[in-house]
Amino acid sequence: MKYKYLTLILCLFSITDVRAQLTDTVAHFSLQEAIEYAQRNQSSIQNAKIDEEIAANTVKQTVGIGLPQVSGNLNFNDFLKVPTNLLPGEFFGQPGTQVPVQFGVKYQSSFGLELNQLLFDGTYLVGLQASKTYRELSSKSLKRSRIETAVAVSKAYYSVLVSNEQLSLLDANLLRLKKTLNDTKALYANGFVEKIDVDRLTVLNNNLETERENVIRLLDLNVNLLKFQMGMSIQSKLTLKDSIAGLQVVQAFAVSDTSAYKNRIEYSLLETQKKLNELDLKRYKSQFLPSLSAFGSTSQSLQSNNFGTLFDRSFPTTVIGFRLAVPIISGGIKLYQVRNAKLEILKTQNNLVNLKNGISLEVEQAQTTYRNGLKSLENQNRNMELAQEVLRVTKIKYEQGVGSSIEVTTAETSLKEAQNNYINALYDLLINKVNMDKALGKIVY
């Protein structure tokens, strides 16, 4: 019995250990892997895929309208009171009177089949074309969702990288400042410096530690934002494979591309919308045409005053025919529908022109902003290197007794400011790079 309990306890521990391992599993993603993960798991993309399936089903539904429509029917009537009509008495040798006569029997039943087939309908033919275009529109909407997701994941990924870089700089600053603070405390203990020198460095150290805690919290927030954009559970653990050092920036630019709008999914979507509007106009015009359909039906009628003999005899009926519907007067409804459809096409054409100009302006702005960002990053990087050199020289002067603690704290503050400017410039450049690629239509999925 003891061995059984021991085995059970060991099993429980092993299950707990497995669950802990699953919980502690850390996902490592590069930027491309993060985007691919989002393409599979982001809810907006999944909904866009569902919309694409709905569009496919709508196409089949529209096709089904022109296929044969067959229906069956079954009817049973029990006349508790058989209908009675009054007939002239002349039919029965009783002139001048009206004789009540029952028509029909107590029990009646019928069953049959009915077939309808559309032969010609202009709106149906146009509807077939429109349904395929609608499916094309849903596919492009899915593509737009994929592109927007890739942009959002890229920006969130870069935010995490920049936060990591900022944290690395702060850690280096803290390590250096703590050493300076400890050295100053030792000099103060031996009477070589004043207490105010220690206090100044202590204030800087406290401020850096507080800033580091803030950056850590911001980093956690950015990681959670990245998980959200990827469609990953917030409780999951995520680390990044890429680093700031591994990123490459483009220094040169080609001549402004005036045809970049052709690569943009937004422009393609609007073109498809114009096709739908044109088909809408065609559909309204086709309402002036007649429609033709064929039909056929067959049925069996059963009648009897006695339910037991109801099914002894049947009376068949079969009919086939054509049905032609010719529109004559509609009160001007169809005419104004055609006019409004033409106006919708004009609106779409205006939107296409406006979108084309807007994309060209967006490309110019994105490229200009990116160029400025490159120059700013280069300048801030030089400033940071200069601030580091100033701090190094200032510390040497202070240690040799020819400098003051104020110069050291000022140099430390200047370095921190230069690093913050560098981080901001780096973040702006990375985001501007994503915006530029999006404007040029280079982000394709």
PDB file of C-alpha atoms in Angstrom, residues 157-173 211-212 215-216 218-219 222-223 240 242-247 377 381 384-385 388 416 418-427 430:
ATOM      1  CA  TYR A 157       8.947  44.658 -32.549  1.00  0.00           C
ATOM      2  CA  TYR A 158      11.119  47.743 -33.079  1.00  0.00           C
ATOM      3  CA  SER A 159       9.697  49.311 -29.917  1.00  0.00           C
ATOM      4  CA  VAL A 160      10.918  46.315 -27.915  1.00  0.00           C
ATOM      5  CA  LEU A 161      14.359  46.463 -29.577  1.00  0.00           C
ATOM      6  CA  VAL A 162      14.712  50.151 -28.794  1.00  0.00           C
ATOM      7  CA  SER A 163      13.624  49.600 -25.190  1.00  0.00           C
ATOM      8  CA  ASN A 164      16.238  46.847 -24.874  1.00  0.00           C
ATOM      9  CA  GLU A 165      18.894  49.190 -26.288  1.00  0.00           C
ATOM     10  CA  GLN A 166      17.855  51.920 -23.870  1.00  0.00           C
ATOM     11  CA  LEU A 167      18.056  49.464 -20.978  1.00  0.00           C
ATOM     12  CA  SER A 168      21.558  48.385 -22.059  1.00  0.00           C
ATOM     13  CA  LEU A 169      22.737  51.994 -22.104  1.00  0.00           C
ATOM     14  CA  LEU A 170      21.261  52.629 -18.664  1.00  0.00           C
ATOM     15  CA  ASP A 171      22.929  49.511 -17.280  1.00  0.00           C
ATOM     16  CA  ALA A 172      26.277  50.697 -18.621  1.00  0.00           C
ATOM     17  CA  ASN A 173      25.707  54.156 -17.155  1.00  0.00           C
ATOM     18  CA  GLU A 211      14.728  55.674 -14.882  1.00  0.00           C
ATOM     19  CA  ARG A 212      15.884  52.075 -15.282  1.00  0.00           C
ATOM     20  CA  VAL A 215      12.256  51.547 -18.752  1.00  0.00           C
ATOM     21  CA  ILE A 216      11.820  47.964 -17.492  1.00  0.00           C
ATOM     22  CA  LEU A 218       7.884  50.203 -20.423  1.00  0.00           C
ATOM     23  CA  LEU A 219       9.726  47.227 -21.916  1.00  0.00           C
ATOM     24  CA  ASN A 222       6.006  46.945 -25.293  1.00  0.00           C
ATOM     25  CA  VAL A 223       6.479  43.165 -25.180  1.00  0.00           C
ATOM     26  CA  LEU A 240      13.510  38.514 -29.512  1.00  0.00           C
ATOM     27  CA  ASP A 242      17.067  40.254 -33.533  1.00  0.00           C
ATOM     28  CA  SER A 243      19.027  43.153 -32.089  1.00  0.00           C
ATOM     29  CA  ILE A 244      19.633  46.799 -32.906  1.00  0.00           C
ATOM     30  CA  ALA A 245      23.170  45.976 -34.040  1.00  0.00           C
ATOM     31  CA  GLY A 246      21.845  43.523 -36.625  1.00  0.00           C
ATOM     32  CA  LEU A 247      19.503  46.015 -38.288  1.00  0.00           C
ATOM     33  CA  LEU A 377      20.493  59.479 -35.982  1.00  0.00           C
ATOM     34  CA  ASN A 381      25.250  59.119 -32.415  1.00  0.00           C
ATOM     35  CA  MET A 384      26.624  60.536 -27.730  1.00  0.00           C
ATOM     36  CA  GLU A 385      30.214  59.609 -28.561  1.00  0.00           C
ATOM     37  CA  GLN A 388      31.163  59.877 -23.578  1.00  0.00           C
ATOM     38  CA  LYS A 416      22.253  60.740 -20.394  1.00  0.00           C
ATOM     39  CA  ALA A 418      22.571  62.525 -25.508  1.00  0.00           C
ATOM     40  CA  GLN A 419      21.656  58.855 -25.047  1.00  0.00           C
ATOM     41  CA  ASN A 420      17.963  59.706 -24.730  1.00  0.00           C
ATOM     42  CA  ASN A 421      18.159  61.770 -27.911  1.00  0.00           C
ATOM     43  CA  TYR A 422      19.896  58.868 -29.632  1.00  0.00           C
ATOM     44  CA  ILE A 423      17.200  56.413 -28.499  1.00  0.00           C
ATOM     45  CA  ASN A 424      14.425  58.723 -29.719  1.00  0.00           C
ATOM     46  CA  ALA A 425      16.151  59.224 -33.069  1.00  0.00           C
ATOM     47  CA  LEU A 426      16.682  55.474 -33.416  1.00  0.00           C
ATOM     48  CA  TYR A 427      13.033  54.706 -32.679  1.00  0.00           C
ATOM     49  CA  LEU A 430      12.865  52.496 -37.482  1.00  0.00           C
TER      50      LEU A 430
END
